[in-house]
Amino acid sequence: MYGIEQLLVELATRLASIEAVNAFFRDPRTTARVVGVLIAIPAGMLGSFLLLRGMALTSDAISHTVLLGIVVAFIIMTRFFRMEPDLSSPWLIIGAAGAGVVTVILTELVQASGLMKQDAALGLAFPFLFALAVIFVARYVENVHMDEDAVMVGEIGVAWANTNSHPIGDYESVVITADDPRAEIVRRCVNCVRDQINPRDPAAEFIEVCSNCGEYSPGEAYRAGFTTVRPVLVYWPKSVTVALVMALVASLFIAIFFKELKITTFDPELARSLGYRPTALNYALMVVVSLVAVGAFDAVGSILVIAFFIIPAATAYLLTNRLSRMVALSAALGSAGAFWGYDLARGRLFGVLPLPGDWDTSISASMVIMMMVLFVVVLLASPRSGLVAVWARRRRQRRTFVDMVLLGHLDHHINRVFSRESLEAHIGWQPEKLAAVLDRLERSGRIEIDAGRINISRRGHTSLAAFRASTT
Amino acid sequence: MTTTIDARSSWPLIVIAAVLVVLFVPFSSTVMGVRYTYTLRTVAIGGALLGAVSGAIGSFAVLRKESLLGDALSHAALPGVAVAFLVAGRELGALLVGAGLTSLLGVAAIRVMTGYTRIKEDAAMGIVLTGWFAAGIMGLTYIQGRPDASQAGLDSFIFGQAASIVRSDVFLLAAVSTVAIVLLITFWKQFKLITFNAEFAGANGFNVTLWSALLSTLVVVAIVMGLQLAGVVLMVGMLIAPGVAARQWTTKLEAMVPLAAIIGAAAGGIGAVLSAVDRNLPTGPMIIVTASAIVAISVLFAPQRGVVWVVLTRWRDARRFAMRTVLRDVYHYVHDHSASVAGVPDSFIAGVRGRPGRRALNRLLARRMLRKTIDADTGTRWNLTETGQRVASEDARNQSLWDMYREAGLRLDLPVIAEQRDRDIRALLPPQAIDALTDLLGDKEGEPRVRY
């Protein structure tokens, strides 16, 4: 990760001045937006495939296990390897992503055993995994980076403050070894704790250890006073690197396997018979989803990341019938939500409209709410699949249907003379409904009412014939 | 009334489960050294009550395949807590009513999305789950940003905070539970009908929409009551786990629901007590882990469908099948080669049936149905003992009768029965029918028609 980050820093400083880069990321708003958008893009693209494959809730399952995976990896790193816990460590990411894939396989196994339905298996797995994770956090983790709040909502708001410093130019890192004059040598009792004896006890054994040995990056060396050269540093947020790498992995995966993903999504049987491998691809997709979920955990927590997968994809699904457009739209909608989310968290809708009150709300939740706002707008107003369009279409269809039923009756009993009353007795509708239908038909010239006698007109015949032709 | 008789047969199971649960109290206080303080008593009783009622209601959700709906609904309760706090202040009743309202709004949103647009149910549930939850988080953080301090502990609705439960809450819980259980019993017939066959219920004039809505409302009530203890994230576990566990032990709704209630009570009570063992064990998650453990035990050990049971039965069946097949092989081999052969060569069975055949040979040897002769010239050979001869010829005759029944059963106008070739046909057909089949069989009795 650190090497990739250095490349990114190199690239950024080529494009802009060091001060500009530092100023860019020092603004909490820009960093939060960058991280949010970098999560929303891969999640939105992957979410489209999940949604179309009917696996929307798989992202839910994955995010829950990924949480447990992260917590367990965190504990193993701190307790057994005495490592500085770091949510951007590649080992942690790989371990947690592996846990995500294992859950998917396990739920499929449970389902295949027929002991419980899929929904029950997932409904059990979610709270169980979450409960385990919470217990572990409460019992074994005493670290500011990992508490219940961070698990729920992430720390995108402070992403700007959690940085690696990269020196620009040729500064040498300083290595302090035990024989260096600057090394601090202390004596440490090796058996005091184990045998519970006092250090003054003659049985106590001591070793000399160097308390400050190790390699210091130029920035650290300057701060520790080992060098007087003050290096020029770029402070690069760790979350940006993680999110960017995941975004690249996911985009590459989709770009390379777009054709395969498309065919296995819509017709797995055909794909299989053509020699593709839908199962292998499915697991590959799960791996990538897990990676993105792990990468996003730090920033948005483990529940809200599900929204990044599902909501923009569902919004795009209501807008288009083409897969490529859906993927692109989903990424764009997710990015828009993430972009405006920060402002909503500070009480400004779409960045301009001020909301009443004193706002200081969760940024990740606000990003989700902005996606939700976009979703609701599209849900209501989408030209083909929106609620308004659907309601209008159903109303029109209902009207056409009753019109045609009435015309059909008139046509069928062409030799009978109908008045309003006899027609009402014949067809058995409510008087108001019949009146409305007759009124509509008369206004459109499809029937003629002549001294109380209802006759089907030439235009009525044409329209009935057209309807019959269209339905057979 | 066969239903009640069958249901009665699972009452011992229910009673045993109840006794085990009650026995946990002395066990925990003596062996584990748990001290039943006032707080722990309150929390444990609250947990048990909640577990019982949510287990009973959740059984229906499990059977109606609405487990994940429960998950979405419990997440959807969070914004209600925030809004109710903003409107009415820190009043437990108001908070719970608000939670219930947004939760019901979530159901409605899912119904609209799936009913009117092309969004599938899983996506709709995901949207409601995360969208409502985000709104809740936003509301809570908004409230936390305000100067007054009365909001302290409001975010305990996320994971639940058992320690905040006081005696009056338990009374409230008991009252609501009683109402919910009474409703469940009163409308038992309707709920049962819409759970198992909604179309049939609709066709018989039951208002399926109304009863489904009432059932969903009961689910929401259970969720809302559990918010304080288990929180929105974990509540679905309380709802689902007891039902899934109970389902493994019985096939009758009349037994499943009480059993689920007992399992839920056990999970709630035991989880609360276990969390008192160490200060760092949160109660809600402990309850969920306990419930999941009960599910794991049920899935492994339940009779008829538990994993252990299924694996054992499968082994037994495979063994029996191999033994029967090998016995037939030996019988027919001897039959075909007349008495001149000195027995069936070892290599024949091994070649035809492989390793399972060898194992079956040794089992038959142990049961004294086969005899083994080892000869330097002809190698190992197998012969039927007297018992083996009797069993094998009996089986061959039975199979011939079955063949005959299949061939001539309809022509002879014999009673129609299902073909169960591993059973004795004489126990299934009347004696006259057997006589007719035997006549038809003539001297071919015992001759195999179908080779095995």
mmCIF file of C-alpha atoms in Angstrom, chain B residues 196-421:
data_model
loop_
_atom_site.group_PDB
_atom_site.id
_atom_site.type_symbol
_atom_site.label_atom_id
_atom_site.label_comp_id
_atom_site.label_asym_id
_atom_site.label_seq_id
_atom_site.Cartn_x
_atom_site.Cartn_y
_atom_site.Cartn_z
ATOM 1 C CA PHE B 196 -49.509 -22.108 4.879
ATOM 2 C CA ASN B 197 -51.934 -21.420 2.063
ATOM 3 C CA ALA B 198 -52.761 -17.798 1.414
ATOM 4 C CA GLU B 199 -54.566 -18.558 -1.869
ATOM 5 C CA PHE B 200 -56.828 -21.065 -0.169
ATOM 6 C CA ALA B 201 -57.541 -18.583 2.605
ATOM 7 C CA GLY B 202 -58.397 -15.897 0.066
ATOM 8 C CA ALA B 203 -60.635 -18.223 -1.898
ATOM 9 C CA ASN B 204 -62.528 -19.065 1.298
ATOM 10 C CA GLY B 205 -63.326 -15.464 2.044
ATOM 11 C CA PHE B 206 -60.614 -14.613 4.544
ATOM 12 C CA ASN B 207 -59.230 -11.122 4.155
ATOM 13 C CA VAL B 208 -55.619 -12.101 3.491
ATOM 14 C CA THR B 209 -54.397 -8.510 3.305
ATOM 15 C CA LEU B 210 -55.921 -7.686 6.689
ATOM 16 C CA TRP B 211 -54.530 -10.733 8.475
ATOM 17 C CA SER B 212 -51.098 -10.342 6.858
ATOM 18 C CA ALA B 213 -51.074 -6.723 7.960
ATOM 19 C CA LEU B 214 -52.013 -7.731 11.508
ATOM 20 C CA LEU B 215 -49.243 -10.318 11.546
ATOM 21 C CA SER B 216 -46.727 -7.778 10.207
ATOM 22 C CA THR B 217 -47.904 -5.369 12.908
ATOM 23 C CA LEU B 218 -47.279 -7.999 15.570
ATOM 24 C CA VAL B 219 -43.773 -8.486 14.142
ATOM 25 C CA VAL B 220 -43.205 -4.745 14.359
ATOM 26 C CA VAL B 221 -44.505 -4.744 17.949
ATOM 27 C CA ALA B 222 -42.029 -7.471 18.864
ATOM 28 C CA ILE B 223 -39.200 -5.551 17.194
ATOM 29 C CA VAL B 224 -40.104 -2.332 18.955
ATOM 30 C CA MET B 225 -40.169 -4.036 22.331
ATOM 31 C CA GLY B 226 -36.759 -5.519 21.701
ATOM 32 C CA LEU B 227 -35.114 -2.241 20.744
ATOM 33 C CA GLN B 228 -34.040 -1.385 24.278
ATOM 34 C CA LEU B 229 -32.549 -4.803 24.891
ATOM 35 C CA ALA B 230 -31.172 -5.999 21.573
ATOM 36 C CA GLY B 231 -31.135 -2.872 19.396
ATOM 37 C CA VAL B 232 -32.152 -2.442 15.775
ATOM 38 C CA VAL B 233 -29.214 -4.341 14.313
ATOM 39 C CA LEU B 234 -29.582 -7.488 16.348
ATOM 40 C CA MET B 235 -33.328 -7.651 16.946
ATOM 41 C CA VAL B 236 -33.990 -9.786 13.895
ATOM 42 C CA GLY B 237 -31.960 -12.548 15.515
ATOM 43 C CA MET B 238 -34.388 -12.653 18.448
ATOM 44 C CA LEU B 239 -37.216 -12.890 15.972
ATOM 45 C CA ILE B 240 -35.845 -15.558 13.659
ATOM 46 C CA ALA B 241 -33.533 -17.824 15.640
ATOM 47 C CA PRO B 242 -36.105 -19.391 18.004
ATOM 48 C CA GLY B 243 -38.425 -20.169 15.106
ATOM 49 C CA VAL B 244 -35.678 -21.760 13.025
ATOM 50 C CA ALA B 245 -34.518 -23.829 15.992
ATOM 51 C CA ALA B 246 -38.037 -24.969 16.878
ATOM 52 C CA ARG B 247 -38.733 -25.843 13.263
ATOM 53 C CA GLN B 248 -35.986 -28.473 13.374
ATOM 54 C CA TRP B 249 -37.688 -30.402 16.182
ATOM 55 C CA THR B 250 -41.269 -30.532 15.010
ATOM 56 C CA THR B 251 -43.479 -30.357 11.967
ATOM 57 C CA LYS B 252 -46.611 -29.105 13.726
ATOM 58 C CA LEU B 253 -47.366 -25.414 14.092
ATOM 59 C CA GLU B 254 -49.147 -26.151 17.401
ATOM 60 C CA ALA B 255 -45.870 -27.492 18.784
ATOM 61 C CA MET B 256 -43.495 -25.189 16.953
ATOM 62 C CA VAL B 257 -44.849 -21.920 18.339
ATOM 63 C CA PRO B 258 -44.724 -22.900 22.050
ATOM 64 C CA LEU B 259 -41.321 -24.481 21.520
ATOM 65 C CA ALA B 260 -40.070 -21.322 19.817
ATOM 66 C CA ALA B 261 -41.387 -19.282 22.752
ATOM 67 C CA ILE B 262 -39.476 -21.490 25.211
ATOM 68 C CA ILE B 263 -36.311 -21.376 23.125
ATOM 69 C CA GLY B 264 -36.625 -17.596 22.835
ATOM 70 C CA ALA B 265 -37.096 -17.286 26.584
ATOM 71 C CA ALA B 266 -34.077 -19.517 27.132
ATOM 72 C CA ALA B 267 -31.923 -17.463 24.773
ATOM 73 C CA GLY B 268 -33.059 -14.173 26.334
ATOM 74 C CA GLY B 269 -32.637 -15.300 29.931
ATOM 75 C CA ILE B 270 -29.435 -17.320 29.501
ATOM 76 C CA GLY B 271 -27.826 -14.673 27.313
ATOM 77 C CA ALA B 272 -28.539 -12.010 29.921
ATOM 78 C CA VAL B 273 -27.115 -14.180 32.708
ATOM 79 C CA LEU B 274 -24.012 -15.084 30.684
ATOM 80 C CA SER B 275 -23.306 -11.438 29.996
ATOM 81 C CA ALA B 276 -23.197 -10.880 33.748
ATOM 82 C CA VAL B 277 -20.186 -13.212 34.010
ATOM 83 C CA ASP B 278 -17.834 -10.575 32.670
ATOM 84 C CA ARG B 279 -18.212 -6.838 32.742
ATOM 85 C CA ASN B 280 -17.115 -6.521 29.120
ATOM 86 C CA LEU B 281 -19.776 -8.769 27.635
ATOM 87 C CA PRO B 282 -22.614 -6.744 26.107
ATOM 88 C CA THR B 283 -26.038 -8.232 26.815
ATOM 89 C CA GLY B 284 -27.797 -7.901 23.450
ATOM 90 C CA PRO B 285 -25.038 -9.600 21.444
ATOM 91 C CA MET B 286 -24.731 -12.330 24.095
ATOM 92 C CA ILE B 287 -28.446 -13.074 23.763
ATOM 93 C CA ILE B 288 -28.063 -13.349 19.988
ATOM 94 C CA VAL B 289 -25.031 -15.614 20.284
ATOM 95 C CA THR B 290 -26.936 -17.845 22.733
ATOM 96 C CA ALA B 291 -29.890 -18.037 20.362
ATOM 97 C CA SER B 292 -27.565 -18.885 17.468
ATOM 98 C CA ALA B 293 -25.945 -21.611 19.564
ATOM 99 C CA ILE B 294 -29.373 -23.147 20.194
ATOM 100 C CA VAL B 295 -30.023 -23.054 16.459
ATOM 101 C CA ALA B 296 -26.689 -24.767 15.802
ATOM 102 C CA ILE B 297 -27.504 -27.509 18.309
ATOM 103 C CA SER B 298 -30.948 -27.983 16.777
ATOM 104 C CA VAL B 299 -29.622 -28.127 13.238
ATOM 105 C CA LEU B 300 -27.042 -30.713 14.259
ATOM 106 C CA PHE B 301 -28.994 -32.965 16.578
ATOM 107 C CA ALA B 302 -32.711 -32.691 15.827
ATOM 108 C CA PRO B 303 -34.298 -36.067 15.113
ATOM 109 C CA GLN B 304 -35.340 -36.847 11.538
ATOM 110 C CA ARG B 305 -33.708 -33.811 9.923
ATOM 111 C CA GLY B 306 -30.653 -32.918 12.003
ATOM 112 C CA VAL B 307 -27.292 -33.184 10.304
ATOM 113 C CA VAL B 308 -26.061 -35.961 12.596
ATOM 114 C CA TRP B 309 -29.272 -37.901 12.169
ATOM 115 C CA VAL B 310 -29.237 -37.555 8.393
ATOM 116 C CA VAL B 311 -25.601 -38.645 8.103
ATOM 117 C CA LEU B 312 -26.164 -41.673 10.338
ATOM 118 C CA THR B 313 -29.298 -42.709 8.453
ATOM 119 C CA ARG B 314 -27.504 -42.376 5.172
ATOM 120 C CA TRP B 315 -24.681 -44.621 6.379
ATOM 121 C CA ARG B 316 -27.129 -47.188 7.708
ATOM 122 C CA ASP B 317 -29.103 -47.218 4.472
ATOM 123 C CA ALA B 318 -25.965 -47.562 2.376
ATOM 124 C CA ARG B 319 -24.803 -50.470 4.538
ATOM 125 C CA ARG B 320 -28.151 -52.240 4.345
ATOM 126 C CA PHE B 321 -28.353 -51.726 0.628
ATOM 127 C CA ALA B 322 -24.876 -53.119 0.056
ATOM 128 C CA MET B 323 -25.605 -56.162 2.221
ATOM 129 C CA ARG B 324 -28.860 -56.909 0.458
ATOM 130 C CA THR B 325 -27.275 -56.502 -2.967
ATOM 131 C CA VAL B 326 -24.330 -58.733 -2.191
ATOM 132 C CA LEU B 327 -26.589 -61.405 -0.702
ATOM 133 C CA ARG B 328 -28.619 -61.373 -3.906
ATOM 134 C CA ASP B 329 -25.442 -61.588 -5.967
ATOM 135 C CA VAL B 330 -24.303 -64.669 -4.115
ATOM 136 C CA TYR B 331 -27.778 -66.246 -4.309
ATOM 137 C CA HIS B 332 -28.119 -65.697 -8.046
ATOM 138 C CA TYR B 333 -24.558 -66.739 -8.769
ATOM 139 C CA VAL B 334 -25.144 -70.065 -7.070
ATOM 140 C CA HIS B 335 -28.537 -70.367 -8.777
ATOM 141 C CA ASP B 336 -27.095 -69.725 -12.220
ATOM 142 C CA HIS B 337 -24.075 -71.934 -11.862
ATOM 143 C CA SER B 338 -26.092 -74.750 -10.269
ATOM 144 C CA ALA B 339 -24.667 -76.596 -7.323
ATOM 145 C CA SER B 340 -21.533 -77.584 -9.164
ATOM 146 C CA VAL B 341 -19.535 -74.563 -8.128
ATOM 147 C CA ALA B 342 -17.837 -74.483 -4.792
ATOM 148 C CA GLY B 343 -19.081 -71.002 -4.058
ATOM 149 C CA VAL B 344 -18.776 -67.471 -5.330
ATOM 150 C CA PRO B 345 -15.201 -66.367 -5.968
ATOM 151 C CA ASP B 346 -14.097 -63.440 -3.859
ATOM 152 C CA SER B 347 -12.887 -61.641 -6.938
ATOM 153 C CA PHE B 348 -16.363 -61.729 -8.501
ATOM 154 C CA ILE B 349 -18.043 -59.707 -5.765
ATOM 155 C CA ALA B 350 -15.055 -57.435 -5.409
ATOM 156 C CA GLY B 351 -14.964 -56.873 -9.137
ATOM 157 C CA VAL B 352 -18.666 -56.156 -9.469
ATOM 158 C CA ARG B 353 -19.334 -54.261 -6.240
ATOM 159 C CA GLY B 354 -15.934 -52.865 -5.335
ATOM 160 C CA ARG B 355 -14.909 -51.959 -1.827
ATOM 161 C CA PRO B 356 -18.451 -51.538 -0.433
ATOM 162 C CA GLY B 357 -19.096 -55.095 -1.658
ATOM 163 C CA ARG B 358 -16.110 -56.411 0.313
ATOM 164 C CA ARG B 359 -17.271 -54.666 3.438
ATOM 165 C CA ALA B 360 -20.773 -56.048 2.943
ATOM 166 C CA LEU B 361 -19.318 -59.573 2.592
ATOM 167 C CA ASN B 362 -17.617 -59.259 5.962
ATOM 168 C CA ARG B 363 -20.776 -57.910 7.566
ATOM 169 C CA LEU B 364 -22.780 -60.811 6.163
ATOM 170 C CA LEU B 365 -20.109 -63.161 7.474
ATOM 171 C CA ALA B 366 -20.483 -61.627 10.923
ATOM 172 C CA ARG B 367 -24.236 -62.108 10.727
ATOM 173 C CA ARG B 368 -23.757 -65.740 9.749
ATOM 174 C CA MET B 369 -25.511 -65.434 6.435
ATOM 175 C CA LEU B 370 -22.374 -66.264 4.423
ATOM 176 C CA ARG B 371 -19.655 -68.802 4.873
ATOM 177 C CA LYS B 372 -16.093 -68.242 3.766
ATOM 178 C CA THR B 373 -13.908 -71.051 2.443
ATOM 179 C CA ILE B 374 -10.271 -70.477 1.697
ATOM 180 C CA ASP B 375 -8.757 -72.951 -0.660
ATOM 181 C CA ALA B 376 -5.239 -72.934 -2.017
ATOM 182 C CA ASP B 377 -6.373 -73.795 -5.570
ATOM 183 C CA THR B 378 -9.609 -71.887 -6.021
ATOM 184 C CA GLY B 379 -8.918 -68.917 -3.735
ATOM 185 C CA THR B 380 -11.450 -67.444 -1.362
ATOM 186 C CA ARG B 381 -15.027 -68.457 -2.022
ATOM 187 C CA TRP B 382 -18.311 -67.512 -0.425
ATOM 188 C CA ASN B 383 -21.349 -69.679 0.216
ATOM 189 C CA LEU B 384 -24.729 -69.101 1.727
ATOM 190 C CA THR B 385 -25.295 -70.488 5.182
ATOM 191 C CA GLU B 386 -28.674 -71.888 6.071
ATOM 192 C CA THR B 387 -29.815 -68.559 7.434
ATOM 193 C CA GLY B 388 -28.442 -66.811 4.379
ATOM 194 C CA GLN B 389 -30.182 -69.276 2.091
ATOM 195 C CA ARG B 390 -33.470 -68.710 3.886
ATOM 196 C CA VAL B 391 -33.210 -64.910 3.850
ATOM 197 C CA ALA B 392 -32.065 -64.792 0.233
ATOM 198 C CA SER B 393 -34.722 -67.157 -1.100
ATOM 199 C CA GLU B 394 -37.351 -65.331 0.896
ATOM 200 C CA ASP B 395 -36.168 -62.086 -0.686
ATOM 201 C CA ALA B 396 -36.086 -63.623 -4.169
ATOM 202 C CA ARG B 397 -39.617 -64.906 -3.751
ATOM 203 C CA ASN B 398 -40.780 -61.541 -2.505
ATOM 204 C CA GLN B 399 -39.180 -59.811 -5.491
ATOM 205 C CA SER B 400 -40.805 -62.309 -7.894
ATOM 206 C CA LEU B 401 -44.175 -61.598 -6.350
ATOM 207 C CA TRP B 402 -43.563 -57.888 -6.756
ATOM 208 C CA ASP B 403 -42.608 -58.479 -10.411
ATOM 209 C CA MET B 404 -45.757 -60.450 -10.908
ATOM 210 C CA TYR B 405 -47.823 -57.798 -9.175
ATOM 211 C CA ARG B 406 -46.428 -55.147 -11.415
ATOM 212 C CA GLU B 407 -47.059 -57.262 -14.498
ATOM 213 C CA ALA B 408 -50.506 -58.659 -13.680
ATOM 214 C CA GLY B 409 -51.791 -56.590 -10.764
ATOM 215 C CA LEU B 410 -54.160 -54.498 -12.844
ATOM 216 C CA ARG B 411 -55.324 -57.416 -14.998
ATOM 217 C CA LEU B 412 -56.202 -59.475 -11.912
ATOM 218 C CA ASP B 413 -57.943 -56.464 -10.403
ATOM 219 C CA LEU B 414 -55.815 -56.560 -7.258
ATOM 220 C CA PRO B 415 -55.808 -53.674 -4.784
ATOM 221 C CA VAL B 416 -53.560 -50.833 -5.879
ATOM 222 C CA ILE B 417 -50.600 -50.259 -3.567
ATOM 223 C CA ALA B 418 -47.376 -48.337 -3.930
ATOM 224 C CA GLU B 419 -44.436 -50.451 -5.026
ATOM 225 C CA GLN B 420 -42.181 -50.719 -1.993
ATOM 226 C CA ARG B 421 -39.814 -53.465 -2.949
#
